[in-house]
Amino acid sequence: MTADLVEVRDLAITFPGGTGAVDGVRAVDGLSFTLAAGGALGIVGESGSGKSTVAAALLDLHRGTGARVDGTVRVDGTDVLAAPDHALRALRGGTAAMIFQDPLSSLDPYYAIGDQIAEVHRVHRPGTSRRAARARAVAALDRVGIPDAARRARSRPHEFSGGMRQRALIAMALACEPRLLIADEPTTALDVTVQAQILDLLHTLRAETGMGLLLVTHDLGVVAGSVDEVLVMRGGRAVERGPVGQVLGAPREPYTKDLLAAVPRIETARGGAAALPAPRAALHAADRPAAAPGPAADASAAAPPLLEAAGLRREFGRRGRRTTAVADVSLTVRAGETLGLVGESGSGKTTVGRMLVRLLDPTAGTLHYEGRDIGGLGERALRPLRSDLQMVFQDPVSSLNPRRTIGESVADPLRAAGGLDDAEVRRRARDLLERVGLDPAWYHRYPHEFSGGQRQRVGIARALAPSPRLLVCDEPVSALDVTTQAQVMALLGELRRDLGLSLVFIAHDLAVVRAVSDRVAVMRAGRIVEEGPVDAVYDNPQHPYTQGLLTAVPVLDPQAAADRRARRAAA
Amino acid sequence: MTGYVLRRLGGALIVLFLLSALVYLLFYVAPGDPAKLACGPRCNAEQIRQVREQLHLGEPLLQQYLHFLQGLVAGRDYSTGTGVLHCHAPCLGLSYQNDQPVTTLLASRLPVTASLALGAMVLWLLLGVGTGLLSALRRGGTTERVLTVLTLAGTATPVFITGLLLLMLFCAGLQWLPFPTYVPLTEDPEQWAWNLLLPWTALALLESAKYARLTRSATLETLADDHIRTFRAYGLRERAVIGRHALRGALPPVIALNAIDLGTMFGGAMLTETLFGLPGIGRLTVQSVRTVDLPVVVGAVLGIGAAVVLAGAIADVLYALADRRVTLT
Amino acid sequence: MSDPQESGAWRRLRARPSAVAAAAVLAVLALLALGAPLLSALEGQDPTTYHDQLIDSARGGVPTGSLGGISADHWLGVEPGTGRDLFSRLLYGAQVSLLVALGATVVQVLIGVAVGLAAGFGNRLLDGVLSRFTDVLVALPMLVFAVALTAVVPEEFPRPLLLIVVIGLLNWGGVSRIVRAQTLSLKKLDHVAAARLGGSGPWRVARRELLPALAAPVITYAAILVPSNIVVEASLSFLGIGVKPPTSSWGQMLSTATTWFRADPAYVLLPAACLFVTVLAFTVLGDAVRGALDPRERSRLRVGTRTAGPRPARKQAAAAAPDTTKGAAR
């Protein structure tokens, strides 16, 4: 067993500290692993676990950045960390090629894609003529499934779609027939159907070329169908390593178990969110019975409609260059129910959400709140109603004013409403912080002192401050790690139950939507293609688009993942 | 693309139109009697009255402005007491000083200003982009620190100080160069360049500092881009990464800025021309201000404004061409 | 009060030796300018008295004695042609320079912020009108226009005030563009939407969510404006359109020096050095302020997937650059 393709021993990587007194951030701390030739290893972990730092170390991309790298890294026999520059250059792209998370920014915007691939090819095959290198690039593009490769090779990256770009990057990686492909979050920026295509492509290429694969991802579902072995990382160390079926199916370590338990399952019938293990941070959830989210499910059909949208349409841009974000959307939210709104990027779901709370004015269509037409109300007439319709935003960074304390952010709606003295406002804001599982003593702290999950809780507290009846949650958990995601989802479910809220839950993640929704609407290109009770839609989708979407979702069971791959190949 | 260019030029025309109205308003409504100024200090009341009539100063303001616009588009006749003088389109009026059409005056000064601008541009691009690139590549080293100090000094020195020091050194002290006088390129190319060498250098030293800073920051910004990481990860030499990919990304802002600078330069470099005694558009403007020759001042300001606005439009188009990611709207 | 970003900026600013040095130079300069009457009295001179006995009329008016006539009475020598005391003329020149530059900066920032906010916040029509107007203004070659404007204003108008108004009125376009762009991008942030949903009206949103975030870019831009204003004032004086003759100004001295640089080099070097040091100090300080307020300056060395937050568009670098050329005096 001397012929390991990758051998990492006692790897430790420290980044120089910022302004603080600490001598730096230890991103990777004593990590060892091997990867056999032709094997596939997945490195999974939450943000900050050091997984991408490890991937970069395999090509010593840290060289010259000031980071301190200790230990040994061998790739195909080369001692990477000790290799002289020319040997390292030969290794990079020649022996081991890497693909990155964001395929748009990872390609040079100024050159044609074919030229960029040809350039890399010529670096590693110095004798090649320009013409031959170009032909090679076209062949590589053709191989990764770019239609009309000879013509598309002349396009620049911005003329490609996200999935095509990632294919192009993979083509670049293939140009020199490497023995190892390092993929750093290769599908994180992509929609779920495109993600499935890229993962399938990697699978096929691996089978054809016999190259090794090191797949770095935060998504356990992505590794399930793509690798043989999994390494779980946390805080720069290895937590658990083993065959993919064993780690995902019967994990030994508590951390891996927690991680797996937090992943929402597409195949589980609804009630999943409440069935999650009581999250540690959501203190209040612990002493409540972990039952399905209340009677709303049964009552929903009978409950009166709270918000009704009919024929909503929204266009952007001025004449000549108008684009239609939402073409025609009609939906009803009943009191006390959760409506899931799911769709891929660009489907218009966020625009719909913003129109529902009247942050955006509809170009056409009507909006009725409790039977009253609010679609055409002016800002002033709308203000008394504002408190009833609130929103939780996606980005925990930009949704809080960085210059104000979290307590003041929560207190803001109370102050704007007027009628309360300062002490009462503060008292209520503290109560709200406590309600969402934050320490009320943190009132005077600033957003940057908190993690993403905590900031999202602040955002929820602020949305609750005016005592709303409807909460539109726009991708509230998509920027969060999976364990934090589960906690925030549990909190939302609990608040809905306790406060009798109606929720519109917008997300691209089908499993997340299933876990929280009573009914679900599937959006595509500004229209709702399918709508119905959540289990009915997920278990028996009628529209081909929904069907495709559902088969593309990665699942945790490697066997099931293989089945789905076969089904996709057949389709 | 063509649509974008046309739209951008249309926008430029609107800006120019507004500019003309503003300038006209400011100068002809400003205190001081244009008729008195046009006639000269020794005119009596009757002569001033005649001039006022000739210049239509008795008419309402809008009427006057329309006459002015008409002159711009179609030309206009002026009676000069003895006869009628036709001023061809685009007519910006007649100089109070010598009754010459302003357009003719400006045109006669253009070769000087153009010589100054183009020569200086070549120098500042070579010097500025080179310096900026070098300091981006040698960041953290002594070279960068020295270049940063030089660049800062360059930005902090007004052109008349640089020019004076150059004059003191090369004309008065070492006597290597003549005190600049303008020799037309068509007459004697060698003397033309020899005489313009000092003004070019003075201008280039000032401008190149700006370009050095821009090139440096744009290069560093590009070097931090993800695609640079890609090419490093694919084994390209640092030379190729920088020469092909980082520099290419840094070019669009430099090109755009250069178009704008060249445009403003065509409006004349007042300080440089005054200091070195070059009879360009800038010097003409300063002289007209001193003699309160309003038509020339207004004409110069409008002409320069046109050059700048056009340059801005050209810069935008060039930027869009150089950086294809910018959506043309 | 304890705004986390601003206090961090202070710390970063103080940690730069160049910034501290520049601030010290400027403090000394300000003291010299303010103390001009006192210091002149100490020397026993004033800036306007002619000293015919100190210049050599046989050699065309060059100061007698070496180095431009430096003596115990005249610490930095005298002016060629008139024999006026250079030390006190330079001090009074500093007064004009600082007063005009800072005054003009205040005018520029006030107008720029007001117009930029109105454009960024107002409806499409208002934005269109104001932006178009700003375009026209930015298109105006400032120096030319300033030269032209000073020509039509009556002689009686106090010159330093005129310079402040002219420079101030002509070069606020950059500030307003930056404020408008910032307002437009801030408006899109979720916390502003949240404030609207929370029931805040437009004024409340502007006051609480937008204005505090505008401080950093405005301060940064203002810091760059000051040195450029100094150069513009000196340039106008150099062209003979600045302050009126008995009052001294560095630019005016340099203008006179163009006829004396062969005979009396010291007369060129003194005002040139003053101007250079002042502009340099303000430029260095401006650079440091920008660095301290711009979080992007901080290290981007880490190789990782999740560098949070979108990278600012490249277009900004290019769009901001032409604005700084506006003050360029050639």
mmCIF file of C-alpha atoms in Angstrom, chain A residues 219-500:
data_model
loop_
_atom_site.group_PDB
_atom_site.id
_atom_site.type_symbol
_atom_site.label_atom_id
_atom_site.label_comp_id
_atom_site.label_asym_id
_atom_site.label_seq_id
_atom_site.Cartn_x
_atom_site.Cartn_y
_atom_site.Cartn_z
ATOM 1 C CA ASP A 219 -23.683 18.901 1.987
ATOM 2 C CA LEU A 220 -23.886 15.340 3.227
ATOM 3 C CA GLY A 221 -26.322 14.497 0.468
ATOM 4 C CA VAL A 222 -23.737 15.450 -2.149
ATOM 5 C CA VAL A 223 -21.156 12.984 -0.878
ATOM 6 C CA ALA A 224 -23.619 10.138 -0.513
ATOM 7 C CA GLY A 225 -23.828 9.369 -4.206
ATOM 8 C CA SER A 226 -20.379 10.492 -5.266
ATOM 9 C CA VAL A 227 -17.635 9.002 -3.093
ATOM 10 C CA ASP A 228 -16.529 5.717 -1.551
ATOM 11 C CA GLU A 229 -15.257 7.093 1.701
ATOM 12 C CA VAL A 230 -16.088 10.054 3.902
ATOM 13 C CA LEU A 231 -14.000 12.102 6.274
ATOM 14 C CA VAL A 232 -15.973 14.287 8.670
ATOM 15 C CA MET A 233 -14.098 17.363 9.849
ATOM 16 C CA ARG A 234 -14.770 19.738 12.669
ATOM 17 C CA GLY A 235 -12.621 22.570 13.945
ATOM 18 C CA GLY A 236 -9.655 21.531 11.810
ATOM 19 C CA ARG A 237 -9.618 17.918 12.991
ATOM 20 C CA ALA A 238 -10.950 14.649 11.680
ATOM 21 C CA VAL A 239 -13.990 13.466 13.602
ATOM 22 C CA GLU A 240 -14.792 10.283 11.798
ATOM 23 C CA ARG A 241 -13.698 8.450 8.713
ATOM 24 C CA GLY A 242 -15.076 5.421 6.995
ATOM 25 C CA PRO A 243 -16.928 3.991 4.015
ATOM 26 C CA VAL A 244 -19.711 6.305 2.946
ATOM 27 C CA GLY A 245 -22.477 3.817 3.732
ATOM 28 C CA GLN A 246 -21.221 3.277 7.231
ATOM 29 C CA VAL A 247 -20.580 6.910 8.133
ATOM 30 C CA LEU A 248 -23.921 8.114 6.812
ATOM 31 C CA GLY A 249 -25.858 5.027 7.790
ATOM 32 C CA ALA A 250 -24.401 4.072 11.135
ATOM 33 C CA PRO A 251 -22.189 6.860 12.421
ATOM 34 C CA ARG A 252 -20.078 6.159 15.496
ATOM 35 C CA GLU A 253 -19.276 9.679 16.648
ATOM 36 C CA PRO A 254 -21.871 11.869 18.402
ATOM 37 C CA TYR A 255 -20.984 14.851 16.209
ATOM 38 C CA THR A 256 -21.644 12.906 13.035
ATOM 39 C CA LYS A 257 -24.908 11.690 14.493
ATOM 40 C CA ASP A 258 -25.984 15.232 15.339
ATOM 41 C CA LEU A 259 -25.002 16.401 11.899
ATOM 42 C CA LEU A 260 -26.995 13.656 10.201
ATOM 43 C CA ALA A 261 -29.969 14.164 12.463
ATOM 44 C CA ALA A 262 -30.073 17.827 11.548
ATOM 45 C CA VAL A 263 -30.259 17.186 7.796
ATOM 46 C CA PRO A 264 -33.842 17.604 6.625
ATOM 47 C CA ARG A 265 -34.979 14.592 4.594
ATOM 48 C CA ILE A 266 -36.846 14.908 1.392
ATOM 49 C CA GLU A 267 -38.288 11.425 1.816
ATOM 50 C CA THR A 268 -39.712 11.980 5.291
ATOM 51 C CA ALA A 269 -43.360 12.903 5.567
ATOM 52 C CA ARG A 270 -44.099 16.290 7.088
ATOM 53 C CA GLY A 271 -43.691 16.863 10.757
ATOM 54 C CA GLY A 272 -40.000 16.275 10.237
ATOM 55 C CA ALA A 273 -38.997 19.589 11.667
ATOM 56 C CA ALA A 274 -40.700 19.018 14.942
ATOM 57 C CA ALA A 275 -39.419 15.470 15.043
ATOM 58 C CA LEU A 276 -35.866 16.741 15.053
ATOM 59 C CA PRO A 277 -33.891 16.202 18.211
ATOM 60 C CA ALA A 278 -34.494 19.131 20.517
ATOM 61 C CA PRO A 279 -31.871 21.631 19.444
ATOM 62 C CA ARG A 280 -29.617 22.728 22.244
ATOM 63 C CA ALA A 281 -29.971 26.426 21.628
ATOM 64 C CA ALA A 282 -33.741 26.501 21.369
ATOM 65 C CA LEU A 283 -34.281 26.218 25.061
ATOM 66 C CA HIS A 284 -38.006 26.538 24.954
ATOM 67 C CA ALA A 285 -38.497 23.802 22.458
ATOM 68 C CA ALA A 286 -37.051 21.272 24.879
ATOM 69 C CA ASP A 287 -39.857 21.369 27.378
ATOM 70 C CA ARG A 288 -42.603 21.076 24.847
ATOM 71 C CA PRO A 289 -43.890 17.819 23.479
ATOM 72 C CA ALA A 290 -42.164 17.179 20.183
ATOM 73 C CA ALA A 291 -45.339 16.642 18.277
ATOM 74 C CA ALA A 292 -46.397 17.591 14.789
ATOM 75 C CA PRO A 293 -46.817 21.342 14.432
ATOM 76 C CA GLY A 294 -50.297 21.597 15.804
ATOM 77 C CA PRO A 295 -53.746 21.349 14.467
ATOM 78 C CA ALA A 296 -53.196 23.765 11.622
ATOM 79 C CA ALA A 297 -52.670 20.936 9.179
ATOM 80 C CA ASP A 298 -56.176 19.645 9.545
ATOM 81 C CA ALA A 299 -57.819 22.967 10.113
ATOM 82 C CA SER A 300 -56.165 24.699 7.202
ATOM 83 C CA ALA A 301 -58.785 23.858 4.656
ATOM 84 C CA ALA A 302 -61.489 25.236 6.893
ATOM 85 C CA ALA A 303 -59.612 28.278 8.170
ATOM 86 C CA PRO A 304 -60.504 31.591 6.545
ATOM 87 C CA PRO A 305 -58.058 32.962 4.012
ATOM 88 C CA LEU A 306 -55.739 35.552 5.545
ATOM 89 C CA LEU A 307 -53.917 36.729 2.466
ATOM 90 C CA GLU A 308 -55.066 36.174 -1.078
ATOM 91 C CA ALA A 309 -53.058 37.035 -4.153
ATOM 92 C CA ALA A 310 -54.584 36.824 -7.592
ATOM 93 C CA GLY A 311 -52.752 37.225 -10.888
ATOM 94 C CA LEU A 312 -49.704 38.855 -9.322
ATOM 95 C CA ARG A 313 -47.255 40.092 -11.889
ATOM 96 C CA ARG A 314 -44.056 42.041 -11.520
ATOM 97 C CA GLU A 315 -41.785 43.476 -14.170
ATOM 98 C CA PHE A 316 -38.454 45.187 -13.715
ATOM 99 C CA GLY A 317 -36.568 47.666 -15.848
ATOM 100 C CA ARG A 318 -37.754 50.400 -18.086
ATOM 101 C CA ARG A 319 -39.410 50.184 -21.404
ATOM 102 C CA GLY A 320 -37.467 48.358 -24.053
ATOM 103 C CA ARG A 321 -35.612 46.227 -21.561
ATOM 104 C CA ARG A 322 -38.330 44.958 -19.328
ATOM 105 C CA THR A 323 -37.932 41.611 -17.725
ATOM 106 C CA THR A 324 -40.756 39.754 -16.082
ATOM 107 C CA ALA A 325 -39.757 38.348 -12.709
ATOM 108 C CA VAL A 326 -43.219 37.135 -11.820
ATOM 109 C CA ALA A 327 -45.622 36.414 -14.650
ATOM 110 C CA ASP A 328 -48.816 35.284 -13.020
ATOM 111 C CA VAL A 329 -49.070 34.014 -9.468
ATOM 112 C CA SER A 330 -52.209 33.374 -7.485
ATOM 113 C CA LEU A 331 -52.076 31.918 -4.028
ATOM 114 C CA THR A 332 -53.899 31.870 -0.720
ATOM 115 C CA VAL A 333 -52.490 31.788 2.770
ATOM 116 C CA ARG A 334 -54.967 30.649 5.414
ATOM 117 C CA ALA A 335 -54.817 31.641 9.025
ATOM 118 C CA GLY A 336 -52.410 29.475 10.986
ATOM 119 C CA GLU A 337 -50.975 27.502 8.073
ATOM 120 C CA THR A 338 -47.553 27.347 6.521
ATOM 121 C CA LEU A 339 -47.318 27.697 2.783
ATOM 122 C CA GLY A 340 -44.038 26.541 1.290
ATOM 123 C CA LEU A 341 -42.882 28.316 -1.847
ATOM 124 C CA VAL A 342 -40.158 26.404 -3.610
ATOM 125 C CA GLY A 343 -38.257 27.035 -6.801
ATOM 126 C CA GLU A 344 -34.820 27.338 -8.335
ATOM 127 C CA SER A 345 -32.903 30.577 -8.619
ATOM 128 C CA GLY A 346 -34.606 33.070 -10.896
ATOM 129 C CA SER A 347 -38.010 31.469 -10.495
ATOM 130 C CA GLY A 348 -39.386 34.670 -8.937
ATOM 131 C CA LYS A 349 -40.112 33.312 -5.488
ATOM 132 C CA THR A 350 -38.371 36.132 -3.633
ATOM 133 C CA THR A 351 -40.198 38.721 -5.709
ATOM 134 C CA VAL A 352 -43.493 37.085 -4.819
ATOM 135 C CA GLY A 353 -42.539 37.134 -1.126
ATOM 136 C CA ARG A 354 -41.712 40.811 -1.275
ATOM 137 C CA MET A 355 -44.959 41.630 -3.018
ATOM 138 C CA LEU A 356 -46.934 39.734 -0.385
ATOM 139 C CA VAL A 357 -45.659 42.081 2.340
ATOM 140 C CA ARG A 358 -45.862 45.049 -0.056
ATOM 141 C CA LEU A 359 -42.137 45.788 -0.085
ATOM 142 C CA LEU A 360 -42.529 45.668 -3.844
ATOM 143 C CA ASP A 361 -45.511 46.963 -5.729
ATOM 144 C CA PRO A 362 -47.135 44.470 -8.068
ATOM 145 C CA THR A 363 -47.194 45.516 -11.723
ATOM 146 C CA ALA A 364 -50.561 43.819 -12.010
ATOM 147 C CA GLY A 365 -52.841 41.619 -9.952
ATOM 148 C CA THR A 366 -54.640 41.987 -6.670
ATOM 149 C CA LEU A 367 -53.710 41.373 -3.089
ATOM 150 C CA HIS A 368 -56.358 40.964 -0.399
ATOM 151 C CA TYR A 369 -55.610 40.888 3.296
ATOM 152 C CA GLU A 370 -58.576 39.727 5.361
ATOM 153 C CA GLY A 371 -60.803 40.550 2.460
ATOM 154 C CA ARG A 372 -59.469 44.073 2.100
ATOM 155 C CA ASP A 373 -57.685 45.110 -1.082
ATOM 156 C CA ILE A 374 -54.191 46.193 -0.063
ATOM 157 C CA GLY A 375 -52.493 45.848 -3.444
ATOM 158 C CA GLY A 376 -53.065 49.455 -4.380
ATOM 159 C CA LEU A 377 -52.665 51.164 -1.023
ATOM 160 C CA GLY A 378 -50.137 53.972 -0.800
ATOM 161 C CA GLU A 379 -47.285 53.922 1.678
ATOM 162 C CA ARG A 380 -49.169 56.067 4.174
ATOM 163 C CA ALA A 381 -52.390 54.110 4.031
ATOM 164 C CA LEU A 382 -50.399 50.929 4.315
ATOM 165 C CA ARG A 383 -48.552 51.832 7.485
ATOM 166 C CA PRO A 384 -51.212 50.699 9.967
ATOM 167 C CA LEU A 385 -51.250 47.306 8.238
ATOM 168 C CA ARG A 386 -47.479 46.955 8.126
ATOM 169 C CA SER A 387 -47.325 45.431 11.572
ATOM 170 C CA ASP A 388 -49.503 42.489 10.512
ATOM 171 C CA LEU A 389 -47.260 41.442 7.622
ATOM 172 C CA GLN A 390 -43.640 40.897 8.505
ATOM 173 C CA MET A 391 -40.656 39.314 6.841
ATOM 174 C CA VAL A 392 -37.574 37.318 7.811
ATOM 175 C CA PHE A 393 -34.713 37.823 5.398
ATOM 176 C CA GLN A 394 -32.167 35.479 3.919
ATOM 177 C CA ASP A 395 -28.882 37.192 4.542
ATOM 178 C CA PRO A 396 -28.084 37.406 8.237
ATOM 179 C CA VAL A 397 -25.372 39.966 7.443
ATOM 180 C CA SER A 398 -27.251 42.619 5.505
ATOM 181 C CA SER A 399 -30.570 42.210 7.301
ATOM 182 C CA LEU A 400 -29.284 43.882 10.462
ATOM 183 C CA ASN A 401 -27.949 47.404 10.602
ATOM 184 C CA PRO A 402 -24.284 46.891 11.550
ATOM 185 C CA ARG A 403 -24.184 50.210 13.378
ATOM 186 C CA ARG A 404 -26.959 49.532 15.828
ATOM 187 C CA THR A 405 -27.183 47.142 18.743
ATOM 188 C CA ILE A 406 -29.344 44.098 18.249
ATOM 189 C CA GLY A 407 -31.629 45.302 21.015
ATOM 190 C CA GLU A 408 -32.216 48.588 19.213
ATOM 191 C CA SER A 409 -32.883 46.753 15.966
ATOM 192 C CA VAL A 410 -35.571 44.703 17.694
ATOM 193 C CA ALA A 411 -36.940 47.769 19.468
ATOM 194 C CA ASP A 412 -37.105 49.783 16.254
ATOM 195 C CA PRO A 413 -40.608 48.727 15.142
ATOM 196 C CA LEU A 414 -41.907 49.361 18.666
ATOM 197 C CA ARG A 415 -40.431 52.838 18.677
ATOM 198 C CA ALA A 416 -41.693 53.573 15.191
ATOM 199 C CA ALA A 417 -45.203 52.637 16.266
ATOM 200 C CA GLY A 418 -45.011 55.107 19.137
ATOM 201 C CA GLY A 419 -47.208 55.070 22.226
ATOM 202 C CA LEU A 420 -44.759 53.224 24.451
ATOM 203 C CA ASP A 421 -42.292 54.809 26.816
ATOM 204 C CA ASP A 422 -38.617 53.973 26.523
ATOM 205 C CA ALA A 423 -38.498 51.578 29.467
ATOM 206 C CA GLU A 424 -41.452 49.606 28.130
ATOM 207 C CA VAL A 425 -39.894 49.397 24.664
ATOM 208 C CA ARG A 426 -36.675 48.019 26.104
ATOM 209 C CA ARG A 427 -38.506 45.577 28.298
ATOM 210 C CA ARG A 428 -40.449 44.224 25.350
ATOM 211 C CA ALA A 429 -37.351 44.029 23.165
ATOM 212 C CA ARG A 430 -35.592 42.028 25.885
ATOM 213 C CA ASP A 431 -38.578 39.704 26.130
ATOM 214 C CA LEU A 432 -38.462 39.176 22.375
ATOM 215 C CA LEU A 433 -34.758 38.378 22.458
ATOM 216 C CA GLU A 434 -35.423 35.838 25.133
ATOM 217 C CA ARG A 435 -38.350 34.463 23.193
ATOM 218 C CA VAL A 436 -36.110 33.565 20.236
ATOM 219 C CA GLY A 437 -33.533 31.929 22.474
ATOM 220 C CA LEU A 438 -31.071 34.782 22.924
ATOM 221 C CA ASP A 439 -29.786 36.170 26.215
ATOM 222 C CA PRO A 440 -31.614 39.477 26.916
ATOM 223 C CA ALA A 441 -28.371 40.776 28.404
ATOM 224 C CA TRP A 442 -27.028 40.897 24.828
ATOM 225 C CA TYR A 443 -29.300 43.860 24.090
ATOM 226 C CA HIS A 444 -26.334 46.217 23.789
ATOM 227 C CA ARG A 445 -24.190 44.063 21.534
ATOM 228 C CA TYR A 446 -23.609 44.659 17.834
ATOM 229 C CA PRO A 447 -24.483 42.201 15.035
ATOM 230 C CA HIS A 448 -20.869 41.418 14.181
ATOM 231 C CA GLU A 449 -20.445 39.806 17.578
ATOM 232 C CA PHE A 450 -22.914 37.064 16.669
ATOM 233 C CA SER A 451 -22.948 33.964 14.516
ATOM 234 C CA GLY A 452 -25.189 33.629 11.474
ATOM 235 C CA GLY A 453 -27.762 31.584 13.360
ATOM 236 C CA GLN A 454 -27.911 34.065 16.212
ATOM 237 C CA ARG A 455 -28.329 36.966 13.822
ATOM 238 C CA GLN A 456 -31.149 35.130 12.136
ATOM 239 C CA ARG A 457 -32.796 34.841 15.557
ATOM 240 C CA VAL A 458 -32.439 38.594 16.004
ATOM 241 C CA GLY A 459 -34.106 39.050 12.623
ATOM 242 C CA ILE A 460 -36.963 36.836 13.742
ATOM 243 C CA ALA A 461 -37.327 38.760 16.997
ATOM 244 C CA ARG A 462 -37.517 42.008 15.054
ATOM 245 C CA ALA A 463 -40.164 40.569 12.764
ATOM 246 C CA LEU A 464 -42.157 39.467 15.793
ATOM 247 C CA ALA A 465 -41.936 42.857 17.499
ATOM 248 C CA PRO A 466 -45.018 44.399 15.843
ATOM 249 C CA SER A 467 -47.062 41.257 16.710
ATOM 250 C CA PRO A 468 -47.629 40.166 13.108
ATOM 251 C CA ARG A 469 -50.166 37.675 11.876
ATOM 252 C CA LEU A 470 -48.235 36.621 8.802
ATOM 253 C CA LEU A 471 -44.524 36.025 8.532
ATOM 254 C CA VAL A 472 -42.926 35.724 5.097
ATOM 255 C CA CYS A 473 -39.626 33.893 5.526
ATOM 256 C CA ASP A 474 -37.392 34.362 2.504
ATOM 257 C CA GLU A 475 -34.754 31.622 2.514
ATOM 258 C CA PRO A 476 -34.357 32.076 6.264
ATOM 259 C CA VAL A 477 -31.980 29.142 6.698
ATOM 260 C CA SER A 478 -30.111 28.885 3.405
ATOM 261 C CA ALA A 479 -27.083 30.815 4.648
ATOM 262 C CA LEU A 480 -26.761 28.654 7.749
ATOM 263 C CA ASP A 481 -24.937 25.455 8.572
ATOM 264 C CA VAL A 482 -27.061 22.384 8.797
ATOM 265 C CA THR A 483 -27.234 22.137 12.611
ATOM 266 C CA THR A 484 -28.005 25.837 12.965
ATOM 267 C CA GLN A 485 -30.510 25.474 10.169
ATOM 268 C CA ALA A 486 -32.382 22.797 12.115
ATOM 269 C CA GLN A 487 -32.472 24.973 15.228
ATOM 270 C CA VAL A 488 -33.848 27.986 13.385
ATOM 271 C CA MET A 489 -36.457 25.849 11.639
ATOM 272 C CA ALA A 490 -37.518 24.402 14.970
ATOM 273 C CA LEU A 491 -37.817 27.892 16.394
ATOM 274 C CA LEU A 492 -40.002 29.031 13.518
ATOM 275 C CA GLY A 493 -42.267 26.008 13.868
ATOM 276 C CA GLU A 494 -42.601 26.593 17.558
ATOM 277 C CA LEU A 495 -43.384 30.293 17.196
ATOM 278 C CA ARG A 496 -46.005 29.560 14.629
ATOM 279 C CA ARG A 497 -47.686 27.105 16.957
ATOM 280 C CA ASP A 498 -47.510 29.323 20.026
ATOM 281 C CA LEU A 499 -48.455 32.600 18.399
ATOM 282 C CA GLY A 500 -50.880 31.262 15.838
#
